[in-house]
Coordinates of C-alpha atoms in Angstrom, one line a residue:
Chain A
X1 CA -12.7 75.8 0.7
X2 CA -13.5 78.5 3.1
X3 CA -13.2 77.9 6.8
X4 CA -15.6 80.2 8.5
X5 CA -14.5 79.2 12.0
X6 CA -11.0 80.4 11.1
X7 CA -12.1 84.0 11.6
X8 CA -12.2 83.5 15.3
X9 CA -8.9 81.7 15.6
X10 CA -5.8 83.5 16.8
X11 CA -2.9 83.4 16.3
X12 CA -2.6 82.8 12.6
X13 CA -1.2 79.5 11.6
X14 CA 2.4 78.6 10.8
X15 CA 3.3 77.0 7.4
X16 CA 3.4 73.2 8.0
X17 CA 0.6 73.2 10.5
X18 CA -2.5 71.3 9.8
X19 CA -6.2 71.3 10.7
X20 CA -8.5 68.3 11.4
X21 CA -11.4 68.6 8.9
X22 CA -14.7 66.9 8.1
X23 CA -17.6 68.0 6.0
X24 CA -20.6 69.2 8.0
X25 CA -22.7 67.2 8.1
X26 CA -20.6 64.1 7.4
X27 CA -21.2 60.4 7.3
X28 CA -17.9 60.0 9.1
X29 CA -16.6 59.9 12.6
X30 CA -13.2 61.4 12.9
X31 CA -11.8 64.5 11.3
X32 CA -9.0 64.2 8.7
X33 CA -5.7 66.0 9.0
X34 CA -5.0 68.4 6.2
X35 CA -2.0 70.7 5.7
X36 CA -2.9 74.4 5.4
X37 CA -2.5 75.5 1.8
X38 CA -2.9 79.3 2.6
X39 CA -4.7 81.6 4.8
X40 CA -5.8 85.2 4.8
X41 CA -8.2 87.5 6.6
X42 CA -11.0 85.3 7.8
X43 CA -10.3 82.3 5.6
X44 CA -8.0 79.3 5.4
X45 CA -7.6 76.9 2.4
X46 CA -6.6 73.3 2.0
X47 CA -5.7 71.0 -0.8
X48 CA -7.5 67.7 -0.3
X49 CA -6.7 64.5 -2.2
X50 CA -9.9 62.4 -2.7
X51 CA -8.5 59.1 -1.4
X52 CA -11.7 57.8 0.3
X53 CA -15.3 58.7 1.1
X54 CA -14.5 61.3 3.8
X55 CA -12.0 63.2 1.7
X56 CA -14.4 63.0 -1.3
X57 CA -17.0 64.7 0.9
X58 CA -14.5 67.5 1.6
X59 CA -13.6 67.9 -2.0
X60 CA -17.3 68.3 -2.8
X61 CA -17.7 71.2 -0.5
X62 CA -17.8 74.7 -1.9
X63 CA -16.4 78.1 -0.6
X64 CA -18.6 79.2 2.2
X65 CA -19.9 75.7 3.1
X66 CA -19.6 74.9 6.8
X67 CA -16.8 72.5 7.9
X68 CA -15.9 70.7 11.1
X69 CA -12.5 72.3 11.6
X70 CA -10.0 72.3 14.4
X71 CA -7.7 75.2 15.2
X72 CA -4.2 75.0 13.5
X73 CA -2.3 72.0 15.0
X74 CA 1.2 70.7 15.2
X75 CA 4.5 72.5 15.1
X76 CA 4.9 73.6 11.4
X77 CA 8.1 74.3 9.6
X78 CA 10.8 76.4 11.2
X79 CA 9.8 80.1 11.0
X80 CA 11.1 81.9 7.9
X81 CA 13.4 84.0 10.2
X82 CA 14.8 80.8 11.6
X83 CA 15.8 79.3 8.3
X84 CA 18.9 81.5 7.7
X85 CA 20.0 83.0 4.4
X86 CA 19.3 79.9 2.3
X87 CA 19.2 78.8 -0.4
X88 CA 16.0 77.0 0.5
X89 CA 14.8 74.0 -1.6
X90 CA 11.1 73.3 -1.0
X91 CA 10.5 69.8 -2.4
X92 CA 6.8 68.7 -2.8
X93 CA 5.6 65.4 -4.0
X94 CA 2.0 65.4 -5.2
X95 CA -0.4 66.9 -2.6
X96 CA 2.7 67.4 -0.4
X97 CA 3.0 70.7 -2.2
X98 CA 0.3 72.3 0.0
X99 CA 2.3 73.3 3.1
X100 CA 5.2 74.3 0.9
X101 CA 2.9 76.7 -1.0
X102 CA 2.0 78.3 2.4
X103 CA 5.6 78.5 3.4
X104 CA 6.5 80.2 0.0
X105 CA 3.7 82.7 0.5
X106 CA 5.1 83.6 3.9
X107 CA 8.6 83.9 2.5
X108 CA 7.4 86.2 -0.2
X109 CA 5.8 88.4 2.5
X110 CA 9.2 88.9 4.2
X111 CA 11.1 92.2 3.7
X112 CA 14.3 90.3 2.9
X113 CA 13.3 86.9 1.9
X114 CA 15.9 84.1 1.6
X115 CA 16.4 82.8 -1.9
X116 CA 14.2 79.8 -2.4
X117 CA 13.0 77.5 -5.2
X118 CA 10.1 75.1 -5.3
X119 CA 10.6 71.6 -6.7
X120 CA 7.2 70.1 -7.4
X121 CA 7.1 66.5 -8.6
X122 CA 4.4 64.1 -9.8
X123 CA 4.1 60.9 -11.8
X124 CA 2.7 62.7 -14.8
X125 CA 1.7 66.2 -15.8
X126 CA -1.8 65.5 -14.5
X127 CA -0.4 65.0 -11.0
X128 CA 1.2 68.4 -11.0
X129 CA -1.3 71.2 -10.3
X130 CA 0.9 73.9 -11.5
X131 CA -1.7 76.6 -11.0
X132 CA -1.6 76.1 -7.3
X133 CA 1.7 77.9 -7.3
X134 CA 0.7 80.7 -9.6
X135 CA 0.6 83.2 -6.7
X136 CA 4.2 82.3 -5.5
X137 CA 7.0 84.7 -6.5
X138 CA 9.9 82.3 -6.3
X139 CA 10.9 79.9 -9.2
X140 CA 8.9 76.7 -9.6
X141 CA 10.6 73.7 -11.1
X142 CA 8.1 70.9 -12.0
X143 CA 9.2 67.4 -12.5
X144 CA 7.4 64.3 -13.8
X145 CA 8.4 60.7 -13.8
X146 CA 7.3 60.3 -17.4
X147 CA 8.6 63.6 -18.6
X148 CA 5.2 65.0 -19.6
X149 CA 6.0 68.3 -17.7
X150 CA 9.2 69.9 -16.7
X151 CA 12.2 67.9 -15.6
X152 CA 12.1 64.2 -16.7
X153 CA 12.6 62.2 -13.5
X154 CA 11.5 62.3 -9.9
X155 CA 11.7 65.4 -7.7
X156 CA 14.4 63.6 -5.8
X157 CA 16.6 63.5 -9.0
X158 CA 15.7 67.1 -9.6
X159 CA 16.7 68.1 -6.1
X160 CA 20.1 66.3 -6.5
X161 CA 20.7 68.3 -9.7
X162 CA 19.9 71.6 -7.9
X163 CA 22.1 70.7 -5.0
X164 CA 25.0 70.0 -7.4
X165 CA 24.5 73.3 -9.1
X166 CA 24.7 75.1 -5.7
X167 CA 28.3 74.0 -5.2
X168 CA 29.8 75.7 -2.1
X169 CA 26.5 77.4 -1.2
X170 CA 25.2 74.1 0.1
X171 CA 26.8 74.9 3.4
X172 CA 23.8 77.0 4.3
X173 CA 21.3 75.1 2.2
X174 CA 18.0 73.9 3.7
X175 CA 15.7 71.3 2.2
X176 CA 12.1 71.3 3.4
X177 CA 10.0 68.5 2.0
X178 CA 6.5 67.0 2.1
X179 CA 5.3 64.1 0.1
X180 CA 5.1 60.3 0.0
X181 CA 7.2 58.7 2.8
X182 CA 9.3 56.7 0.3
X183 CA 10.1 59.9 -1.7
X184 CA 11.2 61.8 1.4
X185 CA 13.4 58.9 2.5
X186 CA 15.0 58.7 -0.9
X187 CA 15.5 62.5 -0.8
X188 CA 17.2 62.3 2.6
X189 CA 19.4 59.5 1.4
X190 CA 20.4 61.4 -1.7
X191 CA 21.3 64.8 -0.3
X192 CA 22.0 64.3 3.4
X193 CA 25.8 64.3 2.8
X194 CA 25.7 67.7 1.2
X195 CA 22.7 69.5 2.8
X196 CA 23.1 70.2 6.5
X197 CA 19.5 70.9 7.3
X198 CA 16.6 68.8 6.1
X199 CA 13.1 69.0 7.5
X200 CA 10.3 66.5 6.6
X201 CA 6.6 66.8 7.1
X202 CA 5.0 63.4 7.9
X203 CA 1.5 62.1 7.3
X204 CA -0.3 59.5 9.3
X205 CA -3.9 58.5 10.0
X206 CA -5.1 60.6 13.0
X207 CA -8.1 60.6 15.2
X208 CA -7.7 63.4 17.8
X209 CA -4.9 65.6 16.4
X210 CA -3.9 66.7 19.9
X211 CA -1.7 63.8 21.3
X212 CA -4.5 62.0 23.1
X213 CA -5.2 58.9 21.1
X214 CA -1.6 58.0 20.2
X215 CA -2.8 56.8 16.8
X216 CA -0.3 58.7 14.6
X217 CA 3.1 57.9 15.8
X218 CA 6.5 58.3 14.2
X219 CA 9.4 56.1 15.2
X220 CA 12.3 58.2 16.5
X221 CA 15.2 57.8 18.8
X222 CA 12.9 58.6 21.6
X223 CA 10.6 55.7 20.6
X224 CA 7.1 56.3 19.1
X225 CA 6.1 59.9 19.4
X226 CA 2.7 61.4 18.2
X227 CA 3.1 63.1 14.8
X228 CA 0.3 65.5 15.6
X229 CA 2.0 67.1 18.6
X230 CA 5.7 66.4 18.1
X231 CA 5.4 67.1 14.3
X232 CA 4.2 66.9 11.7
X233 CA 7.6 68.5 10.8
X234 CA 10.7 66.7 12.0
X235 CA 14.4 67.0 11.4
X236 CA 14.8 64.3 8.7
X237 CA 17.7 62.6 10.6
X238 CA 15.4 62.1 13.5
X239 CA 13.1 60.0 11.3
X240 CA 15.2 58.4 8.6
X241 CA 18.5 58.2 10.3
X242 CA 16.9 55.9 12.8
X243 CA 14.3 54.1 10.7
X244 CA 17.0 52.3 8.7
X245 CA 17.9 50.3 11.8
X246 CA 14.4 48.7 11.7
X247 CA 13.4 46.1 9.2
X248 CA 10.0 46.8 7.7
X249 CA 7.1 45.8 9.9
X250 CA 9.2 45.2 12.9
X251 CA 7.4 46.0 16.0
X252 CA 9.0 48.2 18.6
X253 CA 7.3 46.3 21.4
X254 CA 9.0 46.3 24.7
Chain B
X1 CA -20.7 70.7 40.5
X2 CA -22.3 67.8 42.4
X3 CA -25.3 67.7 40.1
X4 CA -26.0 63.9 40.3
X5 CA -23.7 62.4 42.9
X6 CA -23.0 58.6 42.6
X7 CA -21.2 56.1 44.8
X8 CA -18.8 53.4 43.7
X9 CA -17.7 51.3 46.6
X10 CA -16.1 53.5 49.2
X11 CA -15.9 56.6 46.9
X12 CA -18.5 59.2 46.1
X13 CA -18.2 60.9 42.7
X14 CA -19.8 64.3 42.1
X15 CA -21.4 63.3 38.8
X16 CA -21.7 60.2 36.6
X17 CA -19.8 61.7 33.6
X18 CA -16.4 60.0 33.1
X19 CA -13.9 60.1 30.3
X20 CA -13.0 56.7 29.0
X21 CA -9.5 55.3 29.1
X22 CA -7.4 56.1 26.1
X23 CA -9.7 58.9 24.9
X24 CA -8.8 61.7 27.3
X25 CA -5.0 61.2 27.6
X26 CA -3.7 61.7 31.1
X27 CA -6.5 64.3 31.7
X28 CA -5.1 67.7 30.7
X29 CA -4.7 67.4 26.9
X30 CA -8.3 68.6 26.4
X31 CA -8.4 71.1 29.3
X32 CA -9.2 74.0 27.0
X33 CA -12.3 72.2 25.8
X34 CA -13.3 70.4 29.1
X35 CA -11.5 71.2 32.3
X36 CA -11.0 67.8 34.0
X37 CA -12.7 69.2 37.1
X38 CA -16.1 69.1 35.3
X39 CA -15.9 65.3 35.0
X40 CA -16.9 63.0 37.8
X41 CA -13.6 61.2 37.1
X42 CA -11.0 61.0 34.4
X43 CA -10.2 57.4 33.6
X44 CA -6.6 57.9 32.5
X45 CA -4.7 56.3 29.6
X46 CA -3.9 52.8 30.8
X47 CA -0.6 52.5 32.6
X48 CA 1.5 49.4 32.8
X49 CA 4.3 48.5 35.3
X50 CA 7.0 49.6 32.7
X51 CA 6.7 52.0 29.8
X52 CA 5.3 50.5 26.7
X53 CA 6.3 51.4 23.1
X54 CA 3.0 50.4 21.6
X55 CA 2.3 48.9 18.2
X56 CA 3.7 50.0 14.8
X57 CA 1.6 52.2 12.5
X58 CA -1.0 52.1 11.0
X59 CA -2.8 52.2 14.3
X60 CA -6.1 53.5 13.2
X61 CA -8.7 52.9 10.6
X62 CA -12.2 54.4 10.4
X63 CA -15.0 51.9 9.6
X64 CA -18.7 52.4 9.1
X65 CA -19.7 54.4 12.2
X66 CA -16.7 53.0 14.0
X67 CA -13.0 53.3 14.6
X68 CA -10.5 50.4 14.7
X69 CA -7.4 50.9 16.8
X70 CA -4.3 49.0 17.5
X71 CA -2.4 51.4 19.8
X72 CA -1.1 48.6 22.0
X73 CA -1.2 50.5 25.3
X74 CA 1.6 52.9 24.6
X75 CA 2.2 54.6 27.9
X76 CA 4.8 56.2 30.1
X77 CA 4.7 53.4 32.7
X78 CA 3.5 53.6 36.3
X79 CA 6.4 55.5 37.9
X80 CA 6.6 58.2 35.3
X81 CA 2.8 58.5 35.5
X82 CA 2.8 59.0 39.2
X83 CA 5.7 61.4 39.0
X84 CA 4.7 63.5 35.9
X85 CA 1.1 63.0 35.0
X86 CA -0.8 62.5 38.2
X87 CA 0.1 65.7 40.1
X88 CA -1.0 68.2 37.4
X89 CA -4.4 66.4 37.0
X90 CA -5.0 66.6 40.7
X91 CA -3.8 70.2 40.7
X92 CA -6.4 71.0 38.0
X93 CA -9.1 69.5 40.2
X94 CA -9.5 66.3 38.2
X95 CA -10.5 63.1 40.0
X96 CA -8.0 60.4 38.9
X97 CA -9.5 57.1 38.1
X98 CA -6.3 55.3 37.1
X99 CA -6.5 52.6 34.5
X100 CA -3.9 49.9 35.1
X101 CA -2.9 46.8 33.1
X102 CA -0.4 44.1 33.9
X103 CA 0.7 40.8 32.5
X104 CA 0.5 38.7 35.7
X105 CA -1.0 38.6 39.2
X106 CA 2.4 39.5 40.7
X107 CA 2.6 42.6 38.6
X108 CA -1.0 43.6 39.5
X109 CA -0.1 43.1 43.2
X110 CA 3.0 45.3 42.9
X111 CA 1.1 48.0 41.0
X112 CA -1.7 48.0 43.6
X113 CA 0.8 48.2 46.5
X114 CA 2.6 51.1 44.9
X115 CA -0.8 52.9 44.5
X116 CA -1.5 52.6 48.2
X117 CA 1.2 55.3 48.6
X118 CA -0.9 57.7 46.6
X119 CA -4.2 58.4 48.4
X120 CA -5.2 61.0 45.7
X121 CA -5.7 58.0 43.4
X122 CA -9.3 57.5 44.7
X123 CA -10.2 54.9 42.1
X124 CA -8.6 52.3 39.9
X125 CA -9.9 50.7 36.7
X126 CA -8.3 47.3 36.0
X127 CA -8.2 47.0 32.3
X128 CA -8.8 43.3 31.6
X129 CA -10.1 43.8 28.1
X130 CA -7.4 45.2 25.8
X131 CA -7.4 43.3 22.5
X132 CA -4.1 44.9 21.3
X133 CA -1.5 43.3 23.5
X134 CA -0.4 39.8 24.1
X135 CA 0.3 39.3 27.8
X136 CA -2.5 40.7 30.0
X137 CA -4.9 41.4 27.1
X138 CA -8.5 40.3 26.7
X139 CA -7.6 36.7 26.1
X140 CA -6.0 36.4 29.5
X141 CA -9.2 37.6 31.2
X142 CA -11.8 35.8 29.2
X143 CA -12.6 33.4 32.0
X144 CA -14.5 34.0 35.3
X145 CA -11.9 32.5 37.6
X146 CA -9.1 34.6 36.0
X147 CA -11.2 37.7 36.4
X148 CA -11.9 36.9 40.0
X149 CA -8.2 36.4 40.8
X150 CA -7.1 39.6 39.1
X151 CA -9.8 41.5 40.9
X152 CA -9.1 40.1 44.4
X153 CA -5.4 40.7 43.9
X154 CA -6.0 44.4 43.4
X155 CA -9.0 45.0 45.7
X156 CA -7.5 43.4 48.8
X157 CA -4.5 45.8 48.5
X158 CA -6.7 48.8 47.9
X159 CA -9.7 48.3 50.2
X160 CA -10.3 52.1 50.6
X161 CA -10.4 52.9 46.9
X162 CA -13.0 52.3 44.2
X163 CA -11.8 49.3 42.2
X164 CA -13.6 48.9 38.9
X165 CA -13.0 46.0 36.6
X166 CA -13.2 46.7 32.8
X167 CA -14.2 43.6 31.0
X168 CA -13.9 42.4 27.4
X169 CA -17.0 41.8 25.3
X170 CA -15.0 39.4 23.2
X171 CA -16.6 36.3 24.9
X172 CA -19.8 34.4 24.4
X173 CA -21.3 35.8 27.6
X174 CA -19.9 38.6 29.7
X175 CA -22.1 37.8 32.7
X176 CA -19.8 35.1 34.2
X177 CA -16.9 37.5 33.9
X178 CA -19.0 40.2 35.7
X179 CA -19.9 37.7 38.5
X180 CA -16.2 36.7 38.7
X181 CA -15.3 40.3 39.3
X182 CA -18.1 40.7 41.9
X183 CA -16.9 37.5 43.7
X184 CA -13.4 39.0 43.7
X185 CA -14.6 42.0 45.5
X186 CA -14.9 44.5 42.7
X187 CA -16.7 47.8 43.5
X188 CA -18.0 48.2 39.9
X189 CA -17.9 46.6 36.5
X190 CA -16.9 48.7 33.4
X191 CA -18.5 47.5 30.2
X192 CA -17.5 47.3 27.4
X193 CA -14.0 47.4 26.1
X194 CA -13.5 47.4 22.3
X195 CA -14.8 44.6 20.2
X196 CA -12.2 42.6 18.4
X197 CA -12.1 43.4 14.7
X198 CA -9.8 43.6 11.7
X199 CA -9.3 45.2 8.4
X200 CA -7.5 44.2 5.2
X201 CA -5.5 46.6 3.0
X202 CA -6.9 45.8 -0.5
X203 CA -3.9 47.3 -2.4
X204 CA -1.3 45.4 -0.4
X205 CA -3.5 42.3 0.1
X206 CA -2.5 41.9 3.7
X207 CA -4.0 42.8 7.1
X208 CA -4.0 46.5 7.7
X209 CA -2.7 46.2 11.2
X210 CA 0.6 44.5 12.1
X211 CA -1.1 42.5 14.8
X212 CA -4.0 41.7 12.5
X213 CA -6.6 42.0 15.3
X214 CA -7.7 45.5 16.4
X215 CA -10.3 47.0 18.7
X216 CA -13.5 48.5 17.4
X217 CA -15.1 51.5 19.1
X218 CA -17.5 54.3 18.2
X219 CA -21.3 54.4 17.5
X220 CA -21.2 51.1 15.7
X221 CA -20.7 49.2 19.0
X222 CA -23.4 51.0 21.0
X223 CA -26.1 48.4 20.6
X224 CA -23.7 45.7 21.7
X225 CA -22.6 47.7 24.7
X226 CA -26.2 48.4 25.6
X227 CA -27.1 44.7 25.6
X228 CA -24.0 43.8 27.6
X229 CA -24.8 46.5 30.2
X230 CA -28.4 45.3 30.4
X231 CA -27.3 41.7 30.9
X232 CA -24.7 42.6 33.5
X233 CA -26.9 45.0 35.5
X234 CA -29.5 42.1 35.6
X235 CA -26.9 39.8 37.1
X236 CA -24.7 41.6 39.6
X237 CA -25.4 43.9 42.6
X238 CA -22.4 46.2 42.1
X239 CA -22.6 49.4 40.0
X240 CA -22.0 49.1 36.3
X241 CA -20.2 51.9 34.4
X242 CA -21.3 51.9 30.8
X243 CA -19.0 52.7 27.9
X244 CA -19.2 52.1 24.2
X245 CA -20.5 54.2 21.3
X246 CA -21.9 57.2 23.1
X247 CA -22.4 60.0 20.6
X248 CA -25.1 62.1 22.2
X249 CA -27.3 62.3 25.3
X250 CA -29.6 59.7 23.8
X251 CA -27.1 56.8 24.3
X252 CA -26.4 58.1 27.8
X253 CA -30.1 58.0 28.7
X254 CA -30.4 54.5 27.3
X255 CA -27.4 53.3 29.4
X256 CA -29.1 54.7 32.5
X257 CA -32.4 53.0 31.6
X258 CA -30.4 49.8 31.2
X259 CA -29.2 50.2 34.8
X260 CA -25.8 51.9 34.5
X261 CA -24.6 54.0 37.4
X262 CA -22.2 56.1 35.4
X263 CA -21.1 56.5 31.8
X264 CA -17.8 57.0 30.0
X265 CA -17.4 59.1 26.9
X266 CA -14.8 57.6 24.5
X267 CA -14.2 57.8 20.8
X268 CA -16.6 60.7 20.4
X269 CA -14.2 63.0 22.3
X270 CA -11.7 62.8 19.4
X271 CA -14.0 64.9 17.2
X272 CA -16.3 66.5 19.8
X273 CA -14.3 67.1 23.0
X274 CA -17.1 69.4 24.2
X275 CA -19.9 66.7 23.9
X276 CA -20.0 66.5 27.7
X277 CA -21.8 69.8 27.9
X278 CA -24.5 68.6 25.4
X279 CA -24.9 65.3 27.3
X280 CA -25.2 67.1 30.6
X281 CA -27.9 69.6 29.5
X282 CA -29.7 66.9 27.4
X283 CA -29.9 64.6 30.4
X284 CA -31.1 67.4 32.6
X285 CA -33.8 68.4 30.2
X286 CA -35.0 64.8 29.9
X287 CA -35.1 64.3 33.7
X288 CA -36.7 67.7 34.4
X289 CA -39.5 67.0 31.8
X290 CA -40.4 63.9 33.7
X291 CA -40.1 65.2 37.2
X292 CA -37.0 63.1 38.0
X293 CA -34.1 64.2 40.0
X294 CA -31.3 61.7 39.4
X295 CA -30.4 59.5 36.4
X296 CA -30.6 56.3 38.6
X297 CA -34.4 56.9 38.6
X298 CA -34.3 56.2 34.9
X299 CA -33.6 52.5 35.4
X300 CA -36.3 50.5 33.9
X301 CA -38.0 47.3 35.2
X302 CA -37.4 44.1 33.5
X303 CA -40.1 41.8 32.2
X304 CA -37.6 39.0 32.0
X305 CA -35.1 38.5 34.8
X306 CA -32.0 36.4 34.1
X307 CA -32.6 32.7 34.5
X308 CA -30.7 31.9 37.7
X309 CA -30.7 35.1 39.7
X310 CA -33.6 37.1 41.1
X311 CA -34.1 40.8 40.7
X312 CA -30.7 42.3 40.8
X313 CA -30.9 45.5 42.8
X314 CA -33.1 47.4 45.2
X315 CA -32.5 50.6 43.1
X316 CA -34.6 49.1 40.2
X317 CA -37.6 51.2 40.7
X318 CA -39.8 51.2 37.7
X319 CA -40.0 54.4 35.8
X320 CA -43.4 54.6 34.0
X321 CA -43.5 57.0 31.1
X322 CA -45.9 59.8 32.0
X323 CA -47.3 60.2 28.5

């Protein structure tokens, strides 16, 4: 989808940032947060999962259609220059692949990119849109729970295998992940002992995208913080290292 | 810009365009879109005596033309507000209309006493209508005598400030609550807070929100808000600040015709933070086309006055459409 307002927006966005989007016109009230899939001169693209009527409206738009779109929001992943020599493991579950695609494109554009691989998991081959990654230079390792494409197992299992293969190089390894919450938590649990740096990109229902409505919070050591302004990317330990102390559904009321 | 000045109790505001509590942060988050100095007042995110963590996620769910929220008054607490959030708003030329909520008369008394030390807080909105907390929420202020006591507790400590009482619509009739606030010395009524609502997660077969009950805002609630404002302006003599479902200048004009003195933009700001400009020019065009000079002239006459009270206000000059 084209974003004709993007032309006016400087500076360019960081991988891991998102925009608030709604079709124009729309039957809906609040814009929906979408990770940026890629951007170029005068355009920005998104990968939208049709989960409800507002996202179906977005999916039905065509290149050049007008959109209600905010500027790029949130912190994004650490900059490629900040990630060190790698190796980097970019682990995407389902539509969580979108910001990792953008990150890989930025890594490819570096003069001396760190070594990275993309691990892209889905339940079945139909959930893995392999062609999304066709323009990425680094290796792509798909996984499916049912074995219909690539590695037979979850992308968490695949990531564990890749970490084991790295042996001593895990000292400088970085895992960057976006996907279902439970997947990212399982990934953190599985590799946190061996991988020193893990960043997760969180998803939550948002209304404003700029820290006003306090609707999209993550529970961290500091209490509830808005994902839109403090994230969506967090050090994984900040989220999962703490969440384990809470039973499900427990309120953090004073 | 004192385009249409209005008065609430001891305070004059330069215009009747306010941002609603919870929809404009602490006043500076949207400054690139709307400098707070353009608003008559910024009603800040409600503050409580101590910081509040708020409710677990999910906290939001869009409905047909509406938005359910269960934020639970997450805020930094009064002291951190006064130290960190108030000065930059004042610095930026914003007029702080500080929204407060407390769980008891004692807590309200202490908050009001603390605010006496901050003369820049020219106005206080007492949030008696939050559906998303236990103590001090809408169910503790659903009765006229309780509203009167809360109001008096705050107003007698802040005689030189504008004290507005924000009431819940989650009662059979808001008019007794509004009269209770007026009896307690309120300078204005703010109507309405969110309507109680809920959602159920079909996949999980359980209520979407941990607290089950949530608050509905957005265009869906406008007709309800308009009726409540109409009923209240017909029953009290103090100004009514209208809030609920504004999406364009049309709702604003209707609130003025129903007798509102000022309006608050709320949920619409999340997707259209610049709506204020459209509202402002739309209202001006409407007034100019009819030879009117101030929104209060829009107030329409009533065929039916409320049963036990006479005509409510001297300002109720009938506006007769010119064509």
